[in-house]
Short mmCIF file of C-alpha atoms and ligand atoms in Angstrom, two decimals:
data_model
loop_
_atom_site.label_atom_id
_atom_site.label_comp_id
_atom_site.label_asym_id
_atom_site.label_seq_id
_atom_site.Cartn_x
_atom_site.Cartn_y
_atom_site.Cartn_z
CA MET A 1 43.16 51.33 -0.26
CA SER A 2 45.05 48.76 1.74
CA ARG A 3 45.92 45.65 0.33
CA LEU A 4 44.11 44.00 3.06
CA ILE A 5 40.84 45.79 2.53
CA LYS A 6 41.17 45.03 -1.04
CA ILE A 7 41.45 41.34 -0.26
CA ILE A 8 38.31 41.69 2.24
CA LEU A 9 36.23 43.63 -0.56
CA SER A 10 37.12 40.76 -2.99
CA LEU A 11 35.92 38.18 -0.32
CA ILE A 12 32.63 39.88 0.05
CA VAL A 13 31.91 40.34 -3.63
CA ILE A 14 32.62 36.54 -4.36
CA ALA A 15 30.43 35.60 -1.51
CA GLY A 16 27.82 37.55 -2.84
CA ILE A 17 27.93 36.05 -6.22
CA GLY A 18 27.96 32.61 -4.72
CA LEU A 19 24.86 33.37 -2.73
CA ALA A 20 23.13 34.81 -5.53
CA GLY A 21 23.81 31.86 -7.54
CA TRP A 22 22.52 29.53 -4.72
CA LEU A 23 19.21 31.24 -4.19
CA VAL A 24 18.71 30.72 -8.19
CA LEU A 25 19.29 27.27 -8.31
CA ASP A 26 17.15 26.73 -4.96
CA LYS A 27 14.43 28.56 -6.53
CA ASP A 28 14.69 26.16 -9.56
CA LYS A 29 14.60 23.24 -7.39
CA THR A 30 11.45 24.65 -5.28
CA ALA A 31 9.54 25.35 -8.82
CA ASP A 32 10.86 21.60 -9.77
CA ASN A 33 8.80 20.45 -6.72
CA ASN A 34 5.79 22.50 -7.18
CA GLN A 35 5.51 20.78 -10.36
CA SER A 36 6.05 17.48 -9.37
CA THR A 37 2.97 17.53 -6.83
CA THR A 38 0.68 19.62 -9.13
CA GLN A 39 0.95 17.67 -12.28
CA PRO A 40 0.26 13.95 -12.55
CA SER A 41 3.52 12.61 -14.48
CA GLN A 42 4.51 9.07 -14.59
CA THR A 43 6.83 8.89 -11.32
CA THR A 44 6.89 5.11 -9.79
CA THR A 45 8.37 1.96 -11.27
CA THR A 46 7.83 -1.49 -10.05
CA ASP A 47 8.42 -4.78 -11.81
CA GLY A 48 8.54 -2.88 -14.91
CA PHE A 49 5.07 -1.14 -14.42
CA THR A 50 5.26 2.63 -14.44
CA PHE A 51 2.37 4.26 -11.92
CA GLU A 52 1.19 7.63 -12.23
CA ASN A 53 1.19 9.77 -8.98
CA PRO A 54 -2.02 8.73 -6.88
CA LYS A 55 -4.47 11.43 -6.27
CA LYS A 56 -5.86 11.42 -2.55
CA SER A 57 -9.34 12.49 -1.87
CA ALA A 58 -10.29 14.51 0.94
CA HIS A 59 -10.59 12.57 4.24
CA TYR A 60 -8.39 9.60 2.35
CA GLU A 61 -6.13 7.60 5.01
CA SER A 62 -4.88 4.43 2.92
CA ASN A 63 -5.66 1.79 0.57
CA THR A 64 -5.18 -1.75 -0.11
CA PRO A 65 -3.70 -3.01 -2.71
CA ALA A 66 -1.14 -0.41 -1.99
CA HIS A 67 -0.27 2.45 -4.67
CA SER A 68 2.33 1.14 -7.29
CA ALA A 69 2.07 -2.71 -5.53
CA ALA A 70 3.01 -5.40 -7.88
CA LEU A 71 1.09 -8.31 -6.88
CA ALA A 72 1.56 -12.08 -7.64
CA GLY A 73 -2.06 -12.92 -8.05
CA VAL A 74 -5.58 -11.12 -8.20
CA PRO A 75 -6.66 -9.26 -4.84
CA THR A 76 -9.90 -10.52 -3.57
CA ASN A 77 -11.07 -6.74 -3.28
CA VAL A 78 -9.87 -2.97 -3.24
CA VAL A 79 -10.33 -1.50 0.37
CA ILE A 80 -10.20 2.52 0.66
CA ASP A 81 -10.11 3.76 4.39
CA PHE A 82 -10.93 7.31 5.47
CA ASN A 83 -11.08 9.25 8.77
CA PHE A 84 -14.69 10.65 8.10
CA ASP A 85 -18.04 8.69 8.01
CA LEU A 86 -18.71 7.59 4.25
CA ALA A 87 -22.25 7.93 2.81
CA GLU A 88 -24.16 6.96 -0.54
CA PRO A 89 -23.34 7.08 -3.22
CA SER A 90 -19.67 6.41 -2.94
CA SER A 91 -18.00 4.08 -5.53
CA ILE A 92 -15.11 2.49 -6.87
CA SER A 93 -14.03 1.54 -10.30
CA ILE A 94 -11.13 -0.84 -10.88
CA THR A 95 -10.27 -0.76 -14.60
CA SER A 96 -7.30 -2.11 -16.77
CA ASN A 97 -7.23 -1.52 -20.47
CA GLY A 98 -10.37 0.23 -20.36
CA GLU A 99 -12.22 -2.76 -19.01
CA GLU A 100 -14.15 -2.92 -15.46
CA TYR A 101 -12.96 -5.54 -13.39
CA GLY A 102 -15.11 -4.25 -10.30
CA THR A 103 -17.83 -6.98 -9.28
CA ALA A 104 -20.88 -6.46 -7.27
CA ASP A 105 -21.63 -3.00 -5.89
CA THR A 106 -19.11 -0.72 -3.84
CA MET A 107 -20.05 -1.53 -0.14
CA ILE A 108 -19.54 0.54 2.78
CA ASP A 109 -18.04 -1.20 5.65
CA GLN A 110 -20.35 -1.33 8.96
CA ASN A 111 -17.79 1.47 10.92
CA LYS A 112 -18.44 3.64 7.60
CA LEU A 113 -14.51 4.54 7.36
CA SER A 114 -13.78 2.15 4.90
CA MET A 115 -15.45 1.05 1.40
CA ARG A 116 -14.58 -1.92 -0.83
CA ARG A 117 -15.09 -3.59 -4.19
CA THR A 118 -14.66 -6.90 -4.89
CA ILE A 119 -12.75 -8.13 -7.90
CA ASP A 120 -13.41 -10.61 -10.88
CA SER A 121 -11.08 -13.37 -9.89
CA GLN A 122 -10.32 -14.25 -13.47
CA ALA A 123 -8.92 -10.57 -14.01
CA PRO A 124 -5.66 -10.84 -16.26
CA ASP A 125 -2.08 -9.76 -15.41
CA GLY A 126 -1.73 -5.81 -16.20
CA LEU A 127 -1.74 -2.41 -15.05
CA TYR A 128 -4.92 -1.70 -12.71
CA THR A 129 -6.42 1.90 -12.09
CA ILE A 130 -8.56 2.45 -9.12
CA ASN A 131 -10.93 5.82 -9.55
CA TYR A 132 -13.13 6.41 -6.40
CA ASN A 133 -15.73 8.68 -5.47
CA ALA A 134 -16.00 9.46 -1.72
CA CYS A 135 -19.14 10.85 -0.57
CA TRP A 136 -19.93 12.30 2.59
CA PRO A 137 -23.44 12.46 5.02
CA ASP A 138 -23.84 16.18 3.96
CA GLY A 139 -24.08 15.06 0.24
CA SER A 140 -20.68 16.30 -1.08
CA CYS A 141 -18.25 13.93 -2.69
CA HIS A 142 -14.53 14.06 -3.81
CA ASP A 143 -12.68 11.80 -6.09
CA GLY A 144 -9.02 10.23 -6.15
CA SER A 145 -7.23 7.65 -7.89
CA PHE A 146 -4.09 5.10 -7.42
CA GLN A 147 -2.76 2.13 -9.29
CA PHE A 148 -1.56 -1.29 -8.75
CA ALA A 149 -0.24 -4.04 -11.07
CA VAL A 150 -1.10 -7.94 -11.23
CA ASP A 151 2.02 -10.36 -12.44
CA SER A 152 1.15 -13.65 -11.99
CA LYS A 153 5.07 -14.40 -12.87
CA LEU A 154 5.97 -13.06 -9.61
CA ALA A 155 4.29 -16.04 -7.75
CA ALA A 156 7.48 -18.09 -8.92
CA ASP A 157 9.49 -16.23 -6.02
CA PHE A 158 7.16 -17.50 -3.62
CA THR A 159 7.50 -20.27 -1.26
CA ASP A 160 5.31 -23.20 -2.55
CA LEU A 161 3.55 -24.68 0.06
CA ARG A 162 0.39 -25.76 -1.80
CA GLY A 163 -1.50 -29.03 -1.00
CA GLN A 164 -0.87 -29.08 2.61
CA LYS A 165 -3.65 -28.74 5.19
CA GLU A 166 -1.75 -27.00 7.84
CA ILE A 167 1.26 -25.02 7.67
CA THR A 168 3.03 -22.78 10.17
CA ILE A 169 4.83 -19.35 9.67
CA HIS A 170 7.83 -18.46 12.22
CA MET A 171 8.06 -14.67 13.45
CA SER A 172 11.85 -14.34 14.03
CA ASP A 173 14.31 -11.71 13.63
CA ILE A 174 11.47 -9.44 13.13
CA LYS A 175 10.46 -11.07 9.97
CA PHE A 176 7.74 -13.50 8.63
CA ASN A 177 9.50 -16.74 7.54
CA PRO A 178 8.65 -17.72 4.84
CA ALA A 179 7.27 -14.24 3.98
CA ASN A 180 5.51 -14.95 0.68
CA ILE A 181 3.77 -18.20 0.45
CA ARG A 182 1.45 -19.84 -2.18
CA ILE A 183 -1.09 -22.22 -0.42
CA SER A 184 -4.08 -23.97 -1.44
CA SER A 185 -7.49 -22.67 -0.57
CA GLY A 186 -8.77 -24.19 2.98
CA THR A 187 -5.19 -24.28 4.46
CA LYS A 188 -5.23 -23.49 8.11
CA ILE A 189 -1.66 -21.21 8.69
CA THR A 190 -0.59 -21.02 12.26
CA TRP A 191 1.88 -18.06 12.97
CA VAL A 192 4.33 -18.55 16.07
CA ASN A 193 6.29 -15.95 17.68
CA ASN A 194 9.92 -17.02 18.40
CA ASP A 195 11.17 -13.52 19.15
CA GLY A 196 11.68 -11.63 22.40
CA VAL A 197 9.61 -8.81 21.11
CA ASP A 198 5.74 -9.08 20.87
CA HIS A 199 4.48 -9.29 17.02
CA PHE A 200 1.04 -9.06 15.28
CA VAL A 201 -0.35 -10.59 12.24
CA ASN A 202 -2.59 -7.71 10.68
CA THR A 203 -4.11 -7.62 7.14
CA ASP A 204 -3.16 -4.52 5.19
CA SER A 205 -3.48 -1.45 5.20
CA HIS A 206 -1.90 -0.22 8.20
CA PRO A 207 -3.18 0.96 10.46
CA ALA A 208 -6.67 0.36 9.29
CA HIS A 209 -6.16 -3.23 9.05
CA THR A 210 -9.54 -3.92 6.69
CA TYR A 211 -8.32 -5.62 3.85
CA LEU A 212 -9.33 -9.22 4.84
CA PRO A 213 -11.71 -8.51 7.86
CA GLY A 214 -10.95 -11.17 10.80
CA MET A 215 -7.16 -11.78 9.96
CA ASN A 216 -6.06 -9.51 12.85
CA SER A 217 -4.29 -11.13 15.81
CA ARG A 218 -3.81 -9.84 19.40
CA SER A 219 -0.20 -8.84 20.61
CA LEU A 220 1.62 -11.80 20.43
CA PRO A 221 4.39 -12.50 22.81
CA GLN A 222 7.17 -14.88 22.57
CA GLY A 223 5.86 -18.46 22.11
CA ALA A 224 2.45 -17.38 21.10
CA SER A 225 0.52 -18.33 18.08
CA TYR A 226 -2.20 -17.23 15.66
CA SER A 227 -4.35 -19.29 13.01
CA PHE A 228 -6.56 -18.28 10.16
CA THR A 229 -8.05 -20.48 7.59
CA PHE A 230 -8.00 -19.02 3.80
CA SER A 231 -11.09 -20.30 2.18
CA GLU A 232 -10.97 -17.92 -0.97
CA ASN A 233 -8.32 -17.81 -3.67
CA GLY A 234 -6.48 -14.47 -3.96
CA PHE A 235 -3.87 -12.56 -3.22
CA TYR A 236 -3.30 -11.25 0.56
CA PRO A 237 -1.06 -8.64 1.83
CA TYR A 238 -0.43 -8.55 5.65
CA HIS A 239 2.11 -6.85 8.18
CA CYS A 240 2.95 -7.09 11.76
CA SER A 241 1.64 -3.70 12.98
CA ALA A 242 4.13 -3.26 15.83
CA HIS A 243 6.84 -3.39 12.83
CA ALA A 244 4.68 -2.16 10.10
CA SER A 245 7.41 -0.44 8.05
CA THR A 246 9.83 -3.58 7.69
CA MET A 247 7.70 -6.61 8.73
CA SER A 248 5.46 -7.70 5.88
CA GLY A 249 4.08 -10.94 4.12
CA ALA A 250 1.79 -12.11 1.58
CA VAL A 251 -0.32 -15.24 1.01
CA LEU A 252 -1.15 -16.33 -2.28
CA VAL A 253 -4.16 -18.68 -2.25
CA GLU A 254 -4.72 -20.80 -5.36
CU1 CU B 1 6.53 -7.48 14.69
#
């Protein structure tokens, strides 16, 4: 055999070993991926809380508060959005340390695409698990779950505007400014767009906008404003639906 052929054969053998090794490693990676999607494992950490993977039921679209969110105050309600008409007996359970903090009955919204349950306004700091059962007109039901946390210490990082009857939030540089605020119940907030691009003020989630019905503006061009008065204590996450992934804010009403 000529020296050249020996070298070529050696290269083919080396390449073959390399390819085999790569395939084995890749298979391992695939196995790991499968494991993480089928077995509930503790995967997300926010503000020192560890959240299990959410379980999404059939026809599930979104929920507020968001999974793995750490909130500076107790949300007024949990809202879950679907892409199919809900029916009785759909239900939501909101527990922390084995105690139920959902109050009143689960309500299906008028458009039948979302359901909600109010939360005890005195609910303590901690990890909350939401288990829901979504039922359909044919009588079948599917269950799902997600988690969020309440940590009142986070309110210390919010701009404190309590005790004012009216305040203004500017929309500039594709941000709400200030983005996270504390206000007193009864305060009227006016959002003013200072940017050259249109913005919106939309209650979470995106794009269902169902958490606080009524807190949804039209498209706001430069110079336009939108006002909303908060009359109930609680935590209110919101966003601009034109820049939903980056432009968000929260109002803590105390
Ligand atoms: Cu925007």
